[in-house]
Structure formats: C-alpha cells, structure tokens
Tab-separated table of C-alpha atoms in Angstrom:
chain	number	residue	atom	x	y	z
A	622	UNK	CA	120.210	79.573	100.966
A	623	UNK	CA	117.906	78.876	104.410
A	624	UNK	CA	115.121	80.835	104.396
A	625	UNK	CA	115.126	83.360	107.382
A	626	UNK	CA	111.277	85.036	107.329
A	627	UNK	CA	107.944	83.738	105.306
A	628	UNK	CA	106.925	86.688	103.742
A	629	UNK	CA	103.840	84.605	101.668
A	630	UNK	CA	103.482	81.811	99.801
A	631	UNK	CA	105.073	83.580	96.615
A	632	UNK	CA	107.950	85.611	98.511
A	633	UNK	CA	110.849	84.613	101.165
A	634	UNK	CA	113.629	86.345	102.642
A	635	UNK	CA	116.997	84.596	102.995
A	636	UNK	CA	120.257	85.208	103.994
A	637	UNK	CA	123.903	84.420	103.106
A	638	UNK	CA	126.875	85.719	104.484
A	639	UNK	CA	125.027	88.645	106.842
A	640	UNK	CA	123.199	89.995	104.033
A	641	UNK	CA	119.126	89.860	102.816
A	642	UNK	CA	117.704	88.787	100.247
A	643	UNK	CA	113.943	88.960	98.781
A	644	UNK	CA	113.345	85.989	96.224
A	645	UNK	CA	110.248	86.465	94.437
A	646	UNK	CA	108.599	83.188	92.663
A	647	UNK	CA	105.720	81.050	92.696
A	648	UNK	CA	105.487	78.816	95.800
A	649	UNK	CA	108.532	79.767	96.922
A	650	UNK	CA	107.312	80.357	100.604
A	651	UNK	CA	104.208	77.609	100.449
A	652	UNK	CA	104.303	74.764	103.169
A	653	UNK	CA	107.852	76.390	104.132
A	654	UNK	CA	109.176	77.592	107.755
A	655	UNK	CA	112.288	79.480	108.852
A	656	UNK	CA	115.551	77.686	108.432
A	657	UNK	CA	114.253	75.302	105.261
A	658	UNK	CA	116.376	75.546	102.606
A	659	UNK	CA	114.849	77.766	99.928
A	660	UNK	CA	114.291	76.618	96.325
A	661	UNK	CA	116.394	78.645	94.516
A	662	UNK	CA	114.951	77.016	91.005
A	663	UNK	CA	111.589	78.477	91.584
A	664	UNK	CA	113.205	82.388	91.583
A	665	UNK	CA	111.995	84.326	89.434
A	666	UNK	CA	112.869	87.956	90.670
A	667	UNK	CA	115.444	88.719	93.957
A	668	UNK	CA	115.699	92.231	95.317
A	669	UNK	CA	118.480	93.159	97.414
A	670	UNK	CA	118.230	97.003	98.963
A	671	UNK	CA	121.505	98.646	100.037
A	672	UNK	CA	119.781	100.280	102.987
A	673	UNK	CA	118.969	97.766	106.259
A	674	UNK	CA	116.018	99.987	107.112
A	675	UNK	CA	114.271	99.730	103.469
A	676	UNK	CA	115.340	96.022	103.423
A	677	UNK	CA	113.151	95.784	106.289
A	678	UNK	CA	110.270	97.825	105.581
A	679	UNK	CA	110.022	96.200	101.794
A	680	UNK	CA	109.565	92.883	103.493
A	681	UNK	CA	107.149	93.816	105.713
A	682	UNK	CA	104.790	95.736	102.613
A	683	UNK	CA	105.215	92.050	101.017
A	684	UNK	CA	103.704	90.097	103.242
A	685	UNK	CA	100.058	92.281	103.094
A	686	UNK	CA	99.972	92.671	99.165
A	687	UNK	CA	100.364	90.862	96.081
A	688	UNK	CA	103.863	90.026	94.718
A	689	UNK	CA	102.898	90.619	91.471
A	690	UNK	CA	103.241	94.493	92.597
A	691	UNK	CA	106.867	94.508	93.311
A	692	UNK	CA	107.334	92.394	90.059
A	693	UNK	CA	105.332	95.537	87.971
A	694	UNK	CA	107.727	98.040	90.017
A	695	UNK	CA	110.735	96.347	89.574
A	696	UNK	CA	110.402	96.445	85.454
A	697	UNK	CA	109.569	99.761	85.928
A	698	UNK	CA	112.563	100.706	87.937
A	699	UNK	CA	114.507	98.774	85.720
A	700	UNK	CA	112.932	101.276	82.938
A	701	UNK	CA	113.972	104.237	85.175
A	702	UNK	CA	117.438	103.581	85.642
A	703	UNK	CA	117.873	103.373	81.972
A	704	UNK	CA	116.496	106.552	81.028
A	705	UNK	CA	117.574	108.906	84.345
A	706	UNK	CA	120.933	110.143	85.232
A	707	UNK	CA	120.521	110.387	88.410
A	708	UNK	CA	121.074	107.326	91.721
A	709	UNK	CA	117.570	106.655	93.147
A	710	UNK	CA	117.195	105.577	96.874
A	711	UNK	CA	116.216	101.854	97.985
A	712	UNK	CA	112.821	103.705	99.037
A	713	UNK	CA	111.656	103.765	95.570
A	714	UNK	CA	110.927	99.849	95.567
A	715	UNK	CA	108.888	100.691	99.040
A	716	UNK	CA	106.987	103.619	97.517
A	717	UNK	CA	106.189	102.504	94.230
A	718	UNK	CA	104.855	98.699	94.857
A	719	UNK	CA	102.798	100.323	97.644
A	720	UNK	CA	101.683	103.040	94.731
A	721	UNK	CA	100.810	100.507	92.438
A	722	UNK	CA	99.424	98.447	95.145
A	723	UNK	CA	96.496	101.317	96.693
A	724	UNK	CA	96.065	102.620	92.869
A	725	UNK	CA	94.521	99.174	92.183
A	726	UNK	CA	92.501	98.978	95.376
A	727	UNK	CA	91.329	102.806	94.635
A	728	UNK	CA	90.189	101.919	91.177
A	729	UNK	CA	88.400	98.580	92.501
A	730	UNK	CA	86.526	101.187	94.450
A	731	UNK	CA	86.010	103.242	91.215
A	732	UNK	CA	88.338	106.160	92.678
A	733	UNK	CA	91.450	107.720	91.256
A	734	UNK	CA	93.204	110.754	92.351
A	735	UNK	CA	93.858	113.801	90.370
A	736	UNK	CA	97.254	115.361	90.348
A	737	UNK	CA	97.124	118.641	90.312
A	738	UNK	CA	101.022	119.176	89.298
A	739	UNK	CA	100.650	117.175	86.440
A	740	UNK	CA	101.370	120.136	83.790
A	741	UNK	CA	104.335	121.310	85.874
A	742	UNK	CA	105.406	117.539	86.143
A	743	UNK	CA	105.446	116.769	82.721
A	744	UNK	CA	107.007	120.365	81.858
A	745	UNK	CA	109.996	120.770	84.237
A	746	UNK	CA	110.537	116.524	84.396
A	747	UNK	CA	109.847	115.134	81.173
A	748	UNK	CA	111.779	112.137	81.278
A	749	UNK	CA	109.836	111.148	84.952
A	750	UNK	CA	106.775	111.735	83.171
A	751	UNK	CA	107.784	109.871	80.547
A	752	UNK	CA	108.689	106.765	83.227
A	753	UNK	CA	104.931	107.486	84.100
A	754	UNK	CA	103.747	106.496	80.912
A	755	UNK	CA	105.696	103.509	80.515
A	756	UNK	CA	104.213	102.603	83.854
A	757	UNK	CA	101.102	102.883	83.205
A	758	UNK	CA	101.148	100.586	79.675
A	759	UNK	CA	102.752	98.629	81.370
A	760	UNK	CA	99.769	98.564	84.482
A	761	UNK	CA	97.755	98.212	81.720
A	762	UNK	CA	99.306	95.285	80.081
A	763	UNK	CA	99.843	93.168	83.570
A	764	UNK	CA	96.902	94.274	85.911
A	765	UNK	CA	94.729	95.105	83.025
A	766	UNK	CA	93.060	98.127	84.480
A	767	UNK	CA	93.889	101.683	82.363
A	768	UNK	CA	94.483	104.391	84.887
A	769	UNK	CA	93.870	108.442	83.963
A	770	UNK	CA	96.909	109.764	82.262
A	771	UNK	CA	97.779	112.309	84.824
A	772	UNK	CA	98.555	108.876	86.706
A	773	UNK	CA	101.766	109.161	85.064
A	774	UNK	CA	102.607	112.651	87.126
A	775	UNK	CA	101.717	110.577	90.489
A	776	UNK	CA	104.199	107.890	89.985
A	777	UNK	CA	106.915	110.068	88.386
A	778	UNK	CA	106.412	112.177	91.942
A	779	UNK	CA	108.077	108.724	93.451
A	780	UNK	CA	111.190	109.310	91.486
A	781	UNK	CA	111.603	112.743	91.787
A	782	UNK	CA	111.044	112.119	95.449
A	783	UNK	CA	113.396	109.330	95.406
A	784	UNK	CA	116.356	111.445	93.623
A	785	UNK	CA	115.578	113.821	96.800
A	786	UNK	CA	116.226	111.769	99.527
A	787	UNK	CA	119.434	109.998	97.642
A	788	UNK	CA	121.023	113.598	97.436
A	789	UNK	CA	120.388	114.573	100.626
A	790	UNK	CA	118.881	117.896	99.762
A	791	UNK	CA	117.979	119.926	102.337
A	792	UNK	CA	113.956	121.256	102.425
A	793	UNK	CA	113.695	125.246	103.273
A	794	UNK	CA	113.189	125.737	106.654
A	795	UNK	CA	113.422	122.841	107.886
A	796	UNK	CA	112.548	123.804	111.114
A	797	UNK	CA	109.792	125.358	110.930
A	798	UNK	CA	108.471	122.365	108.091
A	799	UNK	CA	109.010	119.694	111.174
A	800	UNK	CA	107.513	121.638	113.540
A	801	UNK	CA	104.081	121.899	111.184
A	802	UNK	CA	104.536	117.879	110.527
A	803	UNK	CA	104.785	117.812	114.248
A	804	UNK	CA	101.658	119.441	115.023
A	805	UNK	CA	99.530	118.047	112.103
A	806	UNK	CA	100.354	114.282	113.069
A	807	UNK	CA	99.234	115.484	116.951
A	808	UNK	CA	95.778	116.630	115.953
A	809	UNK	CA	95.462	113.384	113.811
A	810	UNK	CA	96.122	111.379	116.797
A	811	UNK	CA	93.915	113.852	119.383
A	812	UNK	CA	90.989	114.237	117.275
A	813	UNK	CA	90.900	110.099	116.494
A	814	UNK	CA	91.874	108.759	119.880
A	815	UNK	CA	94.526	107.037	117.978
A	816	UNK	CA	98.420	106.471	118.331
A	817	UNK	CA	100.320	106.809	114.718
A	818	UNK	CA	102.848	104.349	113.786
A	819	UNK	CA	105.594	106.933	113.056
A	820	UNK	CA	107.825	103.743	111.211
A	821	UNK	CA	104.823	102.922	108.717
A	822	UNK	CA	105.040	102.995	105.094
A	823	UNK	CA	101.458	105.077	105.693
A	824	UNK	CA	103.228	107.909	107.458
A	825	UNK	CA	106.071	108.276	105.340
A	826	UNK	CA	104.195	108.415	102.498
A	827	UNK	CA	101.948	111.011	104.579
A	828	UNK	CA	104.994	113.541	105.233
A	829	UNK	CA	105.701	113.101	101.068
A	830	UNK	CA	102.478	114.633	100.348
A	831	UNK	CA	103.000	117.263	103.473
A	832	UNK	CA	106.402	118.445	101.791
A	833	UNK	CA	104.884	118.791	98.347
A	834	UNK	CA	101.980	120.465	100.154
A	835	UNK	CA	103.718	123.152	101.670
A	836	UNK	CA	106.058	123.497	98.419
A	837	UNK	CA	102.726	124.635	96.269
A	838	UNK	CA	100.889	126.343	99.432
A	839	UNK	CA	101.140	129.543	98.380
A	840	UNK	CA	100.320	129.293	94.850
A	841	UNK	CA	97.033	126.849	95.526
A	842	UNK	CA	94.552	128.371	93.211
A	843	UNK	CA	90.662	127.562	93.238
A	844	UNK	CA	89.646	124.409	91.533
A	845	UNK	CA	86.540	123.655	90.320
A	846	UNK	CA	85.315	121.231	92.346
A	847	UNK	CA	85.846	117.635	92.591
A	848	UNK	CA	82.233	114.703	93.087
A	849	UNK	CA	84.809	112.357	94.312
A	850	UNK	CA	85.152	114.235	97.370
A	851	UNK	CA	81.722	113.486	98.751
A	852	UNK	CA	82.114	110.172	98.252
A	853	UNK	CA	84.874	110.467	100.320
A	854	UNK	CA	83.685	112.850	103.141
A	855	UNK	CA	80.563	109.836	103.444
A	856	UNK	CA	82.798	106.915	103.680
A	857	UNK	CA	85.582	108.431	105.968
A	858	UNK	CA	84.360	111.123	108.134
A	859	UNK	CA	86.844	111.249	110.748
A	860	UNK	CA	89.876	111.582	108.327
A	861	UNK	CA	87.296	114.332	106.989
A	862	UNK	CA	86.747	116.582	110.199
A	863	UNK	CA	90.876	115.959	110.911
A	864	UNK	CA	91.441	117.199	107.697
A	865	UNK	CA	89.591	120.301	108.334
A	866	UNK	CA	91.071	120.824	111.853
A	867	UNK	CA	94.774	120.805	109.961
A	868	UNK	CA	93.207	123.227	107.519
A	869	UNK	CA	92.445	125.858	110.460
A	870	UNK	CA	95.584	125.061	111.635
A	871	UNK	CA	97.224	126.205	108.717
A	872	UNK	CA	95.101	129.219	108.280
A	873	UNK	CA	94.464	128.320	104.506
A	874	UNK	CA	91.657	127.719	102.518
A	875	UNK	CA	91.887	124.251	101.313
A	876	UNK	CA	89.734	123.561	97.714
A	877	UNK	CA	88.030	119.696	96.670
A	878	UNK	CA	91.294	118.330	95.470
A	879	UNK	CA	93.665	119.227	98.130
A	880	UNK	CA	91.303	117.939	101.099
A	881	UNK	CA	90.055	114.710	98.845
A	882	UNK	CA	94.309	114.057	98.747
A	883	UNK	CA	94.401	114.820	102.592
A	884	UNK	CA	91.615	113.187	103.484
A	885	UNK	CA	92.729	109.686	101.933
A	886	UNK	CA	96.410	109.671	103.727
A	887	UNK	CA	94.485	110.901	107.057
A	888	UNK	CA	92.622	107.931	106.533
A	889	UNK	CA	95.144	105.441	105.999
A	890	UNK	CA	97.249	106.941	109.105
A	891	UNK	CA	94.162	106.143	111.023
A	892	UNK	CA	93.287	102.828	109.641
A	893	UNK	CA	97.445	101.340	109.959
C-alpha cells in the first residue's frame, strides 16, 4: 500500500480501497514521503478505527508522541476486550495512548494525580479496575516507571467512559450540563486571551473530567489537603486563577484535589 501521510519515522498512514490504515513499525516512515510505497515487512502493529473522525484525530496524537504508547494501549485494549462485555468506542485508542502518554511526562516531572473515585471505581467496576491493574504491570514492564495504584481507577475511567459514548447514553440535563461547559470554556478563553481548539484531544478530554465533575458535585467532601497543588499553583498560575474564576462560577467550594485536577486540564487547554 502507498503511503498517504508521514506520521514519524516509526508510524504511516496508508490507504487501500477508500479506507485508513495506521501501520506501526520501526522505520516505517524514515526517509519516506507521500505516495512511496510502504514496507509492509517492517509492520509490526496496524490500527484501523471504524469512526473517520477518531481515524483522524489518532493520527494526528501520533505524530507528537512516542509510538511505543499506542503499542502499550493497544495490548491493553486487547486485554479489555477479553475480559468486558460490553463494545468500546474507537475513542478509547485516542484517550488511552494520550493517558499513558501525559502519565509518563507527569511522573518525569515527579507528579501523579490522585483519583479520588478510586474506592467507588474499584467497587461498582471491578473488572475496569481490574484492566487498570493489568495496565499498569504492564507500564511497568515496558516504560519501566511504577505508577500509584489508584492509577488503575484513572485508566479504567477511559473505559467506562468509552462504554458511554458507544451506547449513546444520554447525561441528565443535558442542557443545562452544555450550557455550564459553555460558560466554563468562555472564561478560560477571556481570562487567558486565548482561543480554544474545540477539535483537540485537550478539550475533549477537558469536558470528560467536567461530566465526571458535575456527576460527584454534590457529594465533594473535604480532603485533606494535597503539597502537589502548590507545586502546581507556582508553575501554572494562569490555569490557577481560571480555575478559581470557574469555581465562583459554580458557587462551590472546590478542595486541593479537585482544583490540582482542574488546574492541569486548564493548563493544557491553554498550552494546545
């Protein structure tokens, strides 16, 4: 097959009979242009999405991290869809190499993210939580970095989330959920001087955490604190003083955790 975009030197996308491929494999893309022939004997993984749109938006995450990512979230997928019942979208390739993908960077920068649903995850989803774990021996193994085990809640999340938008299930008041989305993402872009890129892989994964948020809102309780967040409020403090606006906005006390979560997807809104 002729290769129809250079994602990098490890990943290409082709093309045969009006349908995409990604072929994954060492120097598969190095010293190559559009419309070479691709060499098929260097594949070592191919990914083919049902969905045009995630098609699209998976090769465009590949070409600004490692392939070795999408490799880690493809066995894990594979793991998945062995163990749930349920059809997954196309967006969990998206979500889940871009997961694994910031967790590393994160941890490089001697950060990681507390889940605060972690009991309730591994309660009312076991076998998610259960995908969790595999994924994170399996991080482990391939990566060799060894993230917290309520790391495991934060990736199932991506499935459950996944099952969601497969279904088609309908969010309460969805009206009135848009409309908050709506406003939040204007005082992001007021208070920064900055336009948002609505189509990013940052601002969907943005609104994830918004419709979680808003599912737990009213039973937030007070935590007890969380030293990560000053880090945070000293490195980003624009994403900082937007997350506070939104929390006026919302007339809600927000606690360490929940503004340390907001904080970071403010910031990569801002930064994409």
């Amino acid at each position: 097959m002729r290769i129809k975009k250079i994602l990098n030197n490890n990943a290409v996308l082709v093309a045969k009979e009006g349908k995409d491929f990604i072929w994954i494999g060492t120097g598969l893309g190095f010293k190559k242009r559009p419309g070479d022939e691709a060499d098929s004997t260097k594949i070592e993984r191919t990914f083919v999405l049902d969905e045009a749109r995630s098609m699209h938006r998976f090769s465009e995450l590949l070409q600004n991290i490692s392939v070795e990512y999408a490799s880690i979230a493809d066995d894990i997928i594979r793991f998945a869809k062995s163990k749930i019942k349920y059809e997954l979208s196309d967006t969990i390739y998206i979500s889940l190499t871009d997961h694994i993908s910031n967790l590393v960077a994160l941890m490089k920068e001697g950060l990681q993210i507390p889940n605060q649903l972690t009991w309730e995850i591994k309660k009312f989803y076991p076998v998610e939580y259960a995908v969790g774990n595999y994924a994170l021996s399996l991080i482990k193994d391939k990566i060799h970095i060894q993230p917290e085990e309520y790391e495991a809640g934060n990736i199932a999340l991506h499935f459950i989330n996944a099952q969601i938008i497969k279904s088609g299930e309908q969010v309460e008041d969805i009206q009135k959920l848009t409309e908050k989305i709506r406003d939040i993402v204007t005082i992001i872009r007021i208070h920064n001087k900055t336009e948002i890129d609505e189509n990013s892989i940052a601002f969907d994964r943005f609104v994830t955490h918004l419709r979680f948020f808003f599912k737990r809102v009213d039973s937030m309780e007070k935590d007890a604190g969380n030293p990560l967040l000053v880090h945070v409020v000293e490195k980003y403090p624009a994403a900082y003083e937007t997350a506070k606006l939104i929390e006026n906005y919302l007339k809600i006390t927000l606690y360490d955790n929940e503004l340390l979560y907001l904080t970071l997807h403010i910031q990569k809104l801002i930064e994409n």
